[in-house]
Coordinates of N, CA, C and O and ligand atoms in Angstrom, one line a residue:
M1 N -11.0 14.1 8.2 CA -11.6 12.7 7.6 C -13.4 13.1 7.1 O -14.0 13.8 8.3
S2 N -13.7 12.9 5.9 CA -14.9 13.4 5.7 C -16.1 12.5 6.4 O -15.4 10.9 6.6
S3 N -17.7 12.6 5.7 CA -18.6 11.7 6.8 C -18.6 10.5 5.7 O -18.9 9.7 6.8
E4 N -17.8 10.5 4.6 CA -18.0 9.6 3.9 C -16.8 8.6 3.9 O -17.2 7.6 3.0
A5 N -15.7 9.2 5.1 CA -14.8 8.0 4.6 C -15.4 6.4 4.7 O -16.1 6.4 5.8
V6 N -14.8 5.8 4.1 CA -14.8 4.1 4.2 C -13.2 3.8 3.7 O -13.0 3.8 3.2
G7 N -13.5 2.4 5.2 CA -12.3 1.8 4.6 C -11.1 2.2 4.5 O -10.4 3.5 4.8
T8 N -10.0 1.1 4.4 CA -8.8 1.6 4.1 C -8.0 1.6 3.1 O -8.5 0.4 2.2
S9 N -7.6 2.4 3.0 CA -6.6 2.5 1.4 C -5.4 2.1 1.2 O -4.6 2.9 2.5
L10 N -5.0 2.3 -0.2 CA -3.3 2.0 0.3 C -3.1 2.7 -1.2 O -3.4 3.1 -2.2
L11 N -1.8 3.7 -1.1 CA -1.0 4.4 -1.7 C 0.4 3.8 -1.9 O 0.3 4.0 -0.5
I12 N 0.8 3.5 -2.9 CA 2.3 2.8 -2.9 C 3.4 3.7 -3.7 O 2.5 4.1 -4.7
G13 N 4.3 4.3 -3.3 CA 5.1 5.3 -3.9 C 6.4 5.2 -3.7 O 7.1 4.8 -2.8
R14 N 7.5 6.0 -4.4 CA 9.0 5.5 -4.0 C 9.0 6.4 -3.3 O 10.1 6.6 -2.6
F15 N 8.2 7.9 -3.5 CA 8.7 9.2 -2.7 C 10.0 9.5 -2.7 O 10.8 9.9 -1.4
Q16 N 10.5 9.9 -4.4 CA 12.2 10.1 -4.2 C 12.1 11.5 -4.9 O 13.0 11.8 -6.0
P17 N 11.8 12.6 -4.2 CA 11.5 12.7 -2.7 C 10.0 13.1 -2.5 O 9.4 13.5 -4.0
F18 N 9.5 12.7 -1.1 CA 7.7 13.1 -1.1 C 7.9 15.0 -1.6 O 8.5 15.9 -0.9
H19 N 6.6 15.0 -2.4 CA 6.5 16.3 -2.8 C 5.0 17.4 -2.9 O 4.5 15.9 -2.1
H20 N 4.8 18.1 -3.2 CA 4.1 19.0 -2.7 C 2.6 18.1 -3.5 O 1.4 18.1 -3.0
G21 N 2.9 17.3 -4.5 CA 1.5 16.8 -5.1 C 1.6 15.4 -4.4 O 0.2 15.3 -4.4
H22 N 2.6 14.7 -3.8 CA 2.2 13.9 -3.1 C 1.2 14.2 -1.8 O 0.7 13.5 -1.4
L23 N 1.7 15.1 -1.5 CA 1.0 15.8 -0.1 C 0.0 16.0 -0.2 O -1.3 15.4 0.4
Q24 N -0.4 16.6 -1.5 CA -1.8 17.0 -2.1 C -2.7 15.7 -2.1 O -4.3 15.7 -1.8
V25 N -2.3 14.6 -3.2 CA -3.0 13.0 -3.0 C -3.4 12.7 -2.0 O -4.2 11.8 -1.6
V26 N -2.1 12.2 -1.4 CA -2.2 12.1 0.5 C -3.5 13.0 1.1 O -4.3 12.2 1.6
S27 N -3.4 14.2 1.4 CA -4.3 14.6 1.8 C -5.8 14.0 1.6 O -6.7 14.1 1.9
K28 N -6.2 14.0 -0.1 CA -7.3 13.7 -0.5 C -7.9 12.6 -0.1 O -9.2 12.3 0.6
I29 N -6.8 11.1 -0.4 CA -7.2 10.0 0.2 C -7.1 9.7 1.3 O -8.2 9.1 1.8
A30 N -6.3 10.4 2.2 CA -6.9 10.4 3.8 C -7.9 10.8 3.9 O -9.0 10.4 5.0
G31 N -8.6 12.1 3.6 CA -9.9 12.3 3.8 C -10.8 11.7 3.3 O -12.7 11.8 3.6
E32 N -10.7 10.3 2.5 CA -11.7 9.7 2.3 C -12.0 8.5 2.5 O -12.9 7.3 2.1
S33 N -11.3 8.3 3.8 CA -10.4 6.9 4.2 C -10.8 6.8 5.7 O -10.1 7.9 6.1
S34 N -10.8 5.4 6.0 CA -10.6 5.8 7.1 C -9.4 5.8 7.8 O -9.4 6.6 8.8
Q35 N -8.7 4.8 7.2 CA -7.1 4.8 7.6 C -6.6 4.9 6.0 O -7.2 4.2 5.1
L36 N -5.5 5.2 5.9 CA -4.6 5.7 4.7 C -3.5 4.8 5.0 O -2.5 5.1 5.8
I37 N -3.0 3.9 3.9 CA -1.6 2.8 4.5 C -0.5 3.7 3.1 O -0.8 3.4 2.1
I38 N 0.5 4.3 3.3 CA 1.2 4.2 2.1 C 2.6 3.4 2.5 O 3.5 3.5 3.3
G39 N 2.5 2.9 1.1 CA 3.7 2.2 1.2 C 4.8 2.9 0.4 O 4.8 3.5 -0.7
I40 N 5.7 2.8 1.1 CA 7.2 3.5 0.5 C 8.3 2.4 -0.4 O 8.6 1.8 0.3
G41 N 7.5 2.4 -1.8 CA 8.3 1.6 -2.7 C 9.9 1.3 -2.8 O 10.3 2.3 -2.7
S42 N 10.2 0.3 -3.5 CA 11.8 0.4 -4.2 C 12.4 1.2 -2.3 O 13.4 1.5 -2.9
A43 N 12.0 0.4 -1.5 CA 12.4 0.6 -0.2 C 14.1 0.0 -0.4 O 15.0 0.9 0.8
Q44 N 14.8 -0.8 -0.9 CA 16.1 -1.0 -0.9 C 16.8 -0.1 -1.7 O 18.2 -0.2 -1.2
Y45 N 16.3 0.8 -2.6 CA 17.0 1.8 -3.0 C 17.4 2.8 -2.3 O 16.7 3.3 -1.9
S46 N 18.5 3.2 -2.1 CA 19.3 4.2 -2.0 C 20.2 5.5 -2.2 O 21.1 4.2 -3.9
H47 N 20.8 6.2 -2.8 CA 22.4 6.5 -3.4 C 22.3 6.1 -4.3 O 23.4 5.8 -5.4
T48 N 21.5 6.7 -5.8 CA 21.8 6.6 -6.8 C 21.0 8.2 -7.0 O 19.9 8.5 -6.2
L49 N 20.9 8.7 -8.7 CA 20.0 9.5 -9.2 C 19.0 10.0 -9.2 O 17.9 10.2 -8.8
E50 N 18.0 8.4 -9.7 CA 16.7 7.7 -9.3 C 16.1 7.5 -8.1 O 15.4 8.0 -7.8
N51 N 16.6 7.5 -7.1 CA 16.7 6.6 -5.8 C 17.6 7.2 -4.3 O 18.2 6.3 -4.1
P52 N 17.5 8.5 -4.9 CA 18.7 9.3 -3.9 C 18.4 9.1 -2.2 O 19.4 8.7 -1.9
F53 N 17.2 8.6 -1.9 CA 17.1 8.8 -0.4 C 16.5 7.1 0.0 O 16.2 6.6 -0.6
T54 N 17.0 6.9 1.3 CA 17.3 5.6 1.4 C 15.6 5.2 2.4 O 14.5 6.7 2.5
A55 N 15.2 4.7 2.5 CA 13.5 4.7 3.0 C 13.5 4.6 4.5 O 12.4 5.8 4.7
G56 N 14.8 5.0 4.9 CA 14.4 6.2 6.4 C 14.1 7.3 6.6 O 13.1 7.9 6.9
E57 N 15.4 7.9 5.5 CA 14.4 9.5 5.1 C 13.6 9.7 4.8 O 13.0 10.5 5.2
R58 N 13.1 8.8 3.2 CA 11.9 9.2 2.8 C 10.8 8.9 4.2 O 9.4 9.4 4.6
H59 N 11.2 7.8 5.2 CA 10.1 7.7 6.2 C 9.9 9.1 6.6 O 8.8 9.7 7.4
V60 N 10.7 9.9 7.4 CA 10.9 10.8 8.7 C 10.3 11.6 8.0 O 9.8 12.7 8.2
M61 N 10.7 12.2 6.3 CA 9.9 13.4 5.5 C 8.7 13.0 5.0 O 7.8 14.3 5.1
I62 N 8.4 11.9 5.0 CA 6.5 11.5 4.8 C 6.2 11.9 6.4 O 5.4 12.6 6.2
S63 N 6.5 11.2 7.9 CA 5.8 12.0 8.6 C 5.9 12.6 9.4 O 4.8 13.1 9.5
E64 N 7.1 13.5 9.0 CA 7.1 15.1 9.3 C 5.8 15.8 8.7 O 5.3 16.8 9.1
S65 N 5.8 15.6 7.1 CA 5.1 16.6 6.4 C 3.9 16.3 6.8 O 2.8 17.1 7.0
L66 N 3.2 14.9 7.1 CA 1.9 14.8 7.6 C 1.7 15.2 9.0 O 0.4 16.0 8.7
K67 N 2.2 15.1 9.9 CA 2.4 15.9 11.3 C 1.8 16.9 10.8 O 0.7 18.1 11.7
E68 N 2.9 18.0 10.3 CA 2.3 19.1 9.9 C 1.4 19.7 9.6 O 1.0 21.3 9.4
A69 N 1.1 18.5 8.5 CA -0.5 19.2 7.7 C -1.5 18.6 8.5 O -2.5 18.2 8.1
G70 N -0.9 18.0 10.0 CA -2.6 17.7 10.0 C -3.1 16.7 9.7 O -4.3 16.5 10.6
I71 N -2.7 15.6 9.3 CA -3.0 14.0 8.9 C -2.3 13.2 9.5 O -1.4 12.7 9.7
H72 N -3.2 12.5 10.1 CA -3.1 11.6 10.9 C -3.3 10.2 11.1 O -2.8 9.4 11.7
N73 N -3.8 10.0 10.2 CA -4.9 8.6 9.9 C -3.9 7.6 9.2 O -4.7 7.5 7.6
H74 N -3.1 7.7 9.7 CA -1.8 6.5 8.1 C -0.9 5.7 9.2 O -0.9 5.6 9.8
Y75 N -0.9 5.0 8.5 CA 0.9 3.9 8.6 C 1.7 4.1 7.4 O 1.1 4.2 6.3
L76 N 2.8 4.2 7.4 CA 3.8 4.4 6.7 C 4.4 2.8 6.8 O 5.2 2.5 7.9
V77 N 4.7 2.0 5.8 CA 5.3 0.8 5.5 C 6.2 0.7 4.5 O 6.0 0.7 3.7
P78 N 7.8 1.1 4.7 CA 9.0 0.5 3.6 C 8.3 -0.7 2.6 O 8.2 -2.0 3.2
V79 N 8.3 -0.8 1.7 CA 8.1 -2.0 1.2 C 9.0 -2.5 -0.2 O 9.4 -1.5 -1.1
V80 N 10.3 -3.3 0.0 CA 11.1 -3.3 -0.9 C 10.6 -4.2 -2.8 O 9.7 -5.1 -2.1
D81 N 11.1 -4.0 -3.1 CA 10.7 -4.6 -4.8 C 11.0 -6.2 -4.6 O 11.6 -6.8 -4.2
I82 N 10.2 -6.6 -5.7 CA 10.5 -8.2 -5.7 C 10.8 -8.3 -7.0 O 10.3 -7.3 -7.7
N83 N 11.5 -8.9 -7.5 CA 11.6 -9.3 -9.0 C 11.1 -10.4 -9.5 O 11.2 -11.2 -10.8
R84 N 9.5 -10.8 -9.3 CA 8.4 -11.3 -10.0 C 7.0 -10.4 -9.4 O 6.4 -10.8 -8.6
Y85 N 6.4 -9.7 -10.9 CA 5.4 -9.2 -10.9 C 4.6 -10.2 -10.5 O 3.3 -9.3 -9.2
S86 N 4.7 -11.5 -10.8 CA 3.3 -11.6 -10.6 C 2.5 -12.1 -9.0 O 1.8 -12.6 -9.2
T87 N 3.7 -11.7 -8.3 CA 3.4 -12.5 -6.3 C 3.9 -11.2 -6.2 O 4.0 -10.6 -4.6
W88 N 3.9 -10.0 -6.8 CA 4.4 -8.9 -5.6 C 2.9 -8.1 -4.9 O 3.2 -8.0 -3.8
V89 N 2.4 -8.9 -5.4 CA 0.5 -7.9 -4.8 C 1.0 -9.0 -3.5 O 0.5 -8.6 -2.2
S90 N 1.0 -9.8 -3.5 CA 0.7 -11.1 -2.5 C 2.4 -10.3 -1.2 O 2.0 -10.4 -0.3
H91 N 3.1 -10.3 -2.0 CA 4.4 -9.6 -0.9 C 3.5 -8.4 -0.3 O 4.2 -8.1 1.2
V92 N 3.0 -7.8 -1.3 CA 3.1 -6.0 -0.4 C 2.1 -6.5 0.6 O 1.7 -6.2 1.8
E93 N 0.9 -7.4 0.7 CA -0.2 -7.9 1.6 C 0.6 -8.2 2.8 O -0.2 -8.1 3.7
S94 N 1.6 -9.4 2.6 CA 2.4 -9.3 3.4 C 3.1 -8.7 4.3 O 3.7 -8.5 5.7
M95 N 3.3 -7.6 4.0 CA 3.7 -6.4 4.4 C 3.1 -5.5 5.7 O 3.6 -4.7 6.5
V96 N 2.1 -5.3 5.0 CA 1.3 -4.1 5.6 C -0.3 -4.5 6.0 O -0.8 -5.9 5.8
P97 N -0.5 -3.2 6.7 CA -2.1 -4.2 7.4 C -3.1 -4.1 6.1 O -3.1 -4.1 5.2
P98 N -4.3 -5.4 6.3 CA -4.7 -5.0 5.6 C -5.9 -3.8 5.1 O -6.2 -3.0 5.7
F99 N -6.1 -4.0 3.6 CA -6.8 -2.7 3.0 C -7.6 -2.9 2.0 O -7.6 -4.0 2.0
D100 N -8.8 -2.2 1.4 CA -9.5 -2.3 0.9 C -9.4 -1.8 -0.4 O -10.0 -2.2 -1.5
R101 N -8.8 -1.0 -0.4 CA -8.7 -0.5 -2.1 C -7.0 0.3 -2.3 O -6.6 0.5 -1.2
V102 N -7.3 0.4 -3.6 CA -5.8 0.7 -3.8 C -6.3 2.2 -4.7 O -6.4 2.6 -5.3
Y103 N -5.1 3.1 -4.2 CA -5.2 4.3 -5.3 C -3.5 4.4 -6.1 O -2.8 4.1 -5.3
S104 N -3.8 5.0 -7.3 CA -2.1 4.4 -8.0 C -2.7 4.9 -9.3 O -3.6 5.1 -9.7
N105 N -1.7 5.7 -9.8 CA -1.9 6.0 -11.5 C -0.3 5.4 -11.9 O -0.2 5.3 -13.4
N106 N 0.0 4.0 -11.5 CA 1.3 3.9 -12.1 C 0.6 2.3 -12.5 O 0.1 1.7 -12.0
P107 N 1.0 2.5 -14.1 CA 0.3 1.6 -15.0 C 0.1 -0.1 -14.1 O -0.7 -0.5 -14.6
L108 N 1.6 -0.1 -13.9 CA 1.9 -1.9 -13.3 C 1.3 -2.0 -12.6 O 0.5 -3.1 -12.1
T109 N 1.3 -1.0 -11.6 CA 0.6 -0.9 -10.0 C -0.8 -1.3 -9.9 O -1.5 -2.4 -9.5
K110 N -1.8 -0.8 -11.0 CA -2.7 -0.9 -11.3 C -2.8 -2.0 -11.5 O -4.1 -2.5 -11.3
R111 N -1.9 -2.3 -13.0 CA -2.8 -4.3 -13.5 C -2.7 -4.9 -12.7 O -3.4 -5.8 -12.6
L112 N -1.4 -4.6 -11.5 CA -1.5 -6.0 -10.4 C -2.5 -5.8 -10.1 O -2.8 -7.0 -9.4
F113 N -2.9 -4.8 -8.9 CA -3.8 -5.1 -7.9 C -5.1 -5.1 -8.4 O -5.9 -5.9 -7.7
H114 N -5.5 -4.5 -9.3 CA -7.0 -4.9 -10.0 C -6.7 -6.7 -10.7 O -7.8 -6.9 -10.3
E115 N -5.7 -7.0 -11.4 CA -5.8 -8.7 -11.5 C -6.1 -9.6 -10.2 O -6.4 -10.6 -10.3
A116 N -5.4 -8.9 -9.3 CA -5.8 -9.4 -7.4 C -7.0 -9.4 -7.3 O -6.9 -10.0 -6.2
G117 N -7.8 -8.7 -7.8 CA -9.4 -8.3 -6.9 C -9.9 -7.3 -6.7 O -10.6 -6.9 -6.0
Y118 N -8.9 -6.3 -6.2 CA -8.5 -4.9 -5.7 C -9.5 -4.2 -6.5 O -9.4 -4.4 -8.1
E119 N -10.2 -3.0 -6.0 CA -10.6 -2.0 -6.4 C -9.5 -0.8 -6.3 O -9.0 -0.3 -5.7
V120 N -9.2 -0.9 -7.9 CA -8.3 0.2 -7.8 C -8.5 1.5 -8.8 O -9.7 1.5 -9.4
T121 N -8.6 2.7 -7.7 CA -8.9 4.1 -8.0 C -7.4 4.7 -8.8 O -6.8 5.0 -7.9
G122 N -7.6 5.6 -9.8 CA -6.7 6.3 -10.2 C -6.2 7.5 -9.5 O -7.7 8.4 -9.1
A123 N -5.5 7.9 -9.0 CA -5.2 9.2 -7.9 C -5.4 10.6 -8.5 O -4.9 10.4 -10.2
P124 N -5.6 11.9 -8.5 CA -6.2 12.8 -9.2 C -4.5 13.4 -9.2 O -3.9 13.2 -8.2
M125 N -4.0 14.0 -10.0 CA -2.7 14.4 -9.9 C -2.5 16.1 -10.1 O -3.8 16.8 -10.6
F126 N -1.7 16.5 -9.3 CA -2.1 18.2 -8.9 C -0.5 18.7 -9.5 O 0.5 18.3 -9.2
N127 N -1.1 19.6 -10.4 CA 0.4 20.5 -10.7 C 1.8 19.0 -11.6 O 2.2 19.6 -11.2
R128 N 1.2 18.5 -12.2 CA 2.0 17.5 -12.6 C 3.8 18.4 -13.2 O 4.3 17.8 -13.2
A129 N 3.2 19.4 -14.1 CA 4.4 19.7 -14.4 C 5.4 20.2 -13.8 O 6.4 20.4 -14.5
E130 N 5.0 20.8 -12.8 CA 6.3 20.7 -11.6 C 6.3 19.8 -9.9 O 7.5 19.5 -10.2
Y131 N 5.5 19.4 -9.9 CA 5.5 18.2 -9.0 C 5.4 16.9 -9.2 O 4.5 15.9 -9.4
S132 N 6.2 16.8 -10.0 CA 7.6 15.5 -10.3 C 8.6 14.9 -9.9 O 9.4 15.8 -9.8
G133 N 8.7 13.6 -9.3 CA 9.9 13.6 -9.0 C 11.2 13.5 -9.4 O 12.1 14.2 -9.4
T134 N 10.6 13.4 -11.5 CA 11.7 13.9 -12.1 C 12.4 14.7 -11.8 O 13.6 15.3 -12.0
K135 N 11.5 16.5 -11.9 CA 11.9 17.6 -12.2 C 12.0 17.6 -10.5 O 13.4 18.6 -10.6
V136 N 11.3 17.5 -9.4 CA 12.2 17.6 -8.3 C 13.8 17.3 -8.4 O 14.9 18.5 -8.1
R137 N 14.2 16.2 -8.3 CA 15.5 15.5 -8.6 C 16.2 16.8 -9.3 O 17.3 16.6 -8.9
E138 N 15.6 16.8 -10.5 CA 16.5 17.6 -11.5 C 17.0 19.0 -11.1 O 18.5 19.4 -11.2
R139 N 15.8 19.4 -10.4 CA 16.2 20.9 -9.4 C 17.1 20.4 -8.7 O 18.2 21.8 -8.5
M140 N 16.9 19.5 -7.7 CA 18.3 19.7 -6.9 C 19.2 19.3 -7.2 O 20.4 19.5 -6.4
M141 N 19.8 18.4 -8.4 CA 21.0 18.5 -9.1 C 21.9 19.7 -8.9 O 23.0 19.6 -9.2
R142 N 21.0 20.4 -9.9 CA 21.3 21.9 -9.7 C 21.5 23.1 -8.3 O 21.6 23.6 -8.6
D143 N 21.0 22.4 -7.3 CA 20.8 23.3 -6.6 C 19.7 24.5 -6.9 O 19.9 25.5 -6.2
D144 N 18.5 24.4 -7.6 CA 18.2 25.4 -7.9 C 16.6 25.3 -8.0 O 16.1 24.3 -8.0
S145 N 16.0 26.5 -7.0 CA 14.7 26.2 -7.0 C 13.9 25.0 -6.5 O 12.5 25.2 -7.1
W146 N 14.6 23.6 -5.7 CA 13.5 23.1 -5.9 C 12.7 22.9 -4.1 O 11.8 22.2 -4.0
R147 N 13.1 24.2 -3.1 CA 12.5 24.3 -2.0 C 10.9 23.9 -1.9 O 10.1 23.8 -1.4
E148 N 10.7 25.5 -3.2 CA 9.2 25.3 -3.1 C 8.6 24.3 -3.3 O 7.3 24.3 -3.8
L149 N 8.8 23.3 -3.9 CA 8.2 22.1 -4.5 C 8.2 20.9 -3.8 O 7.4 20.1 -3.9
V150 N 8.5 20.7 -2.4 CA 8.6 20.0 -1.5 C 7.8 20.8 -0.2 O 8.2 21.7 0.5
P151 N 7.2 20.0 1.0 CA 6.8 20.3 2.3 C 8.4 20.8 3.0 O 9.4 20.5 2.7
E152 N 8.3 21.6 4.0 CA 9.1 22.1 4.9 C 10.1 20.9 5.5 O 11.0 20.7 5.3
A153 N 9.2 19.8 5.7 CA 9.7 18.9 6.7 C 10.9 17.9 5.5 O 12.0 17.7 6.1
V154 N 11.1 17.8 4.4 CA 11.9 17.5 2.8 C 13.0 18.4 3.2 O 14.0 18.1 3.0
V155 N 12.9 19.7 3.3 CA 13.7 20.4 2.7 C 15.1 20.4 4.4 O 15.9 20.2 4.0
R156 N 14.3 20.2 5.2 CA 15.1 19.9 6.4 C 15.5 18.7 6.9 O 17.2 18.4 6.9
M157 N 15.0 17.4 6.0 CA 15.8 16.4 5.8 C 17.0 16.6 5.1 O 17.9 16.1 5.1
V158 N 16.7 16.6 3.6 CA 17.6 16.9 2.6 C 19.0 17.9 3.0 O 19.9 17.2 3.1
E159 N 18.2 18.7 4.0 CA 19.7 19.4 4.7 C 20.5 18.7 5.8 O 21.9 19.0 5.3
R160 N 19.4 18.4 6.3 CA 20.5 18.0 7.4 C 21.4 16.7 6.5 O 22.5 16.3 7.0
I161 N 21.0 15.4 5.9 CA 21.4 14.8 5.4 C 22.5 15.2 4.2 O 23.4 14.1 3.7
D162 N 22.9 16.2 3.9 CA 23.3 17.0 2.7 C 23.2 16.3 1.4 O 23.8 15.6 1.1
G163 N 21.8 16.6 1.7 CA 21.0 15.6 -0.1 C 21.6 16.1 -1.0 O 22.0 15.6 -1.9
I164 N 21.8 17.3 -1.1 CA 22.1 17.9 -2.5 C 23.6 17.3 -2.6 O 23.9 17.4 -3.9
G165 N 24.2 17.5 -1.9 CA 25.9 17.1 -2.2 C 26.0 15.7 -2.6 O 26.8 15.6 -3.1
R166 N 24.9 14.7 -1.9 CA 25.6 13.4 -2.4 C 24.7 13.1 -3.4 O 25.2 12.5 -4.6
M167 N 24.0 13.8 -4.0 CA 23.2 14.1 -5.6 C 24.4 14.4 -6.6 O 25.0 13.3 -7.5
R168 N 24.6 15.3 -6.0 CA 25.8 16.4 -6.9 C 26.9 15.1 -7.1 O 27.9 15.3 -8.2
E169 N 27.6 14.5 -6.3 CA 28.5 13.8 -6.0 C 28.6 12.8 -6.7 O 29.5 11.6 -8.0
L170 N 27.4 12.1 -6.3 CA 26.9 10.7 -7.5 C 27.0 10.9 -9.2 O 27.3 10.0 -9.2
A171 N 26.2 12.0 -9.5 CA 26.4 12.7 -10.6 C 28.0 13.2 -11.3 O 27.8 13.5 -12.3
G172 N 28.8 13.2 -10.4 CA 30.3 13.0 -10.7 C 30.3 14.8 -11.2 O 31.1 15.6 -11.6
L173 N 29.4 15.7 -10.2 CA 29.9 16.8 -10.3 C 30.8 18.0 -9.8 O 31.0 19.1 -9.4
E174 N 30.7 17.3 -8.4 CA 31.8 17.5 -7.6 C 32.7 16.4 -7.1 O 32.9 15.6 -7.4
Ligands
NAD201 P1 5.7 8.1 -7.6 O1 6.6 8.4 -6.3 O2 6.5 8.6 -9.0 O3 4.3 8.0 -7.2 C1 3.4 7.7 -6.3 C2 2.3 8.1 -6.6 O4 1.8 9.7 -6.5 C3 1.5 7.5 -7.8 O5 0.2 6.8 -7.8 C4 1.3 8.5 -8.4 O6 1.0 9.0 -9.7 C5 1.5 10.1 -7.6 N1 2.1 11.1 -8.1 C6 2.6 11.2 -8.6 N2 2.8 12.6 -8.4 C7 1.6 12.9 -8.2 C8 1.0 14.9 -8.3 N3 1.9 16.0 -9.1 N4 0.0 14.7 -8.0 C9 -0.6 13.9 -7.3 N5 0.1 12.6 -7.4 C10 0.9 12.5 -8.0 O7 5.9 6.2 -7.6 P2 5.8 4.8 -8.0 O8 6.9 5.2 -9.2 O9 4.5 5.1 -9.0 O10 5.7 4.0 -7.2 C11 5.7 2.4 -7.4 C12 6.1 1.7 -6.9 O11 5.2 0.2 -6.8 C13 7.6 1.3 -6.9 O12 8.2 1.7 -5.5 C14 7.8 0.2 -7.6 O13 9.0 -0.2 -7.3 C15 6.4 -0.2 -6.8 N6 6.3 -1.8 -7.6 C16 6.9 -3.1 -7.7 C17 6.5 -4.1 -7.9 C18 7.6 -5.3 -8.2 O14 8.9 -5.2 -7.1 N7 7.5 -6.6 -8.6 C19 5.9 -4.6 -8.8 C20 5.0 -3.1 -8.9 C21 5.3 -1.5 -8.4

């Protein structure tokens, strides 16, 4: 943590799956914050091509990746979606520890927290050409060079649950 670290920050995402871009932005924000809350969004979804992994599987992927990266000043909280955008920030507040500021690049997330009075900071993007959930899932579906895009702990979890087989079967490829 840097000597300028202040307050508690929130980063919310689906992390389907957690990749090296996520790890780099988490590392940066954790270094700028006393504590970082990571909301595992759309927690109710799994077993779809867009959201293949459960909240529990994502929890282990992230917590093990951060432990191995030496990042310890964080809380991980699953957050299910609600179908009413105007009350979503209150819903998040009811699920996570108190926080001072929000990091996001998601336009809807930014707008909702901004309207609720929070300081919202755009998170820096790292190698977005390769480190994107969509691209990682596309490569996983083909079982082609996806391991280099995610932390080792994510590889272990995907292999443990036969995540590639799950995705290929859901896509009708097996
Ligand atoms: P995501 O996993 O795509 O991204 C998470 C964060 O990581 C984002 O801030 C993104 O900009 C950042 N990121 C992604 N790639 C990166 C890279 N290469 N380098 C650096 N940073 C990178 O998740 P998302 O789609 O932004 O998730 C938003 C969540 O909020 C979803 O779960 C959504 O359902 C939820 N949400 C729900 C409601 C509601 O239920 N009413 C409303 C708003 C948002």
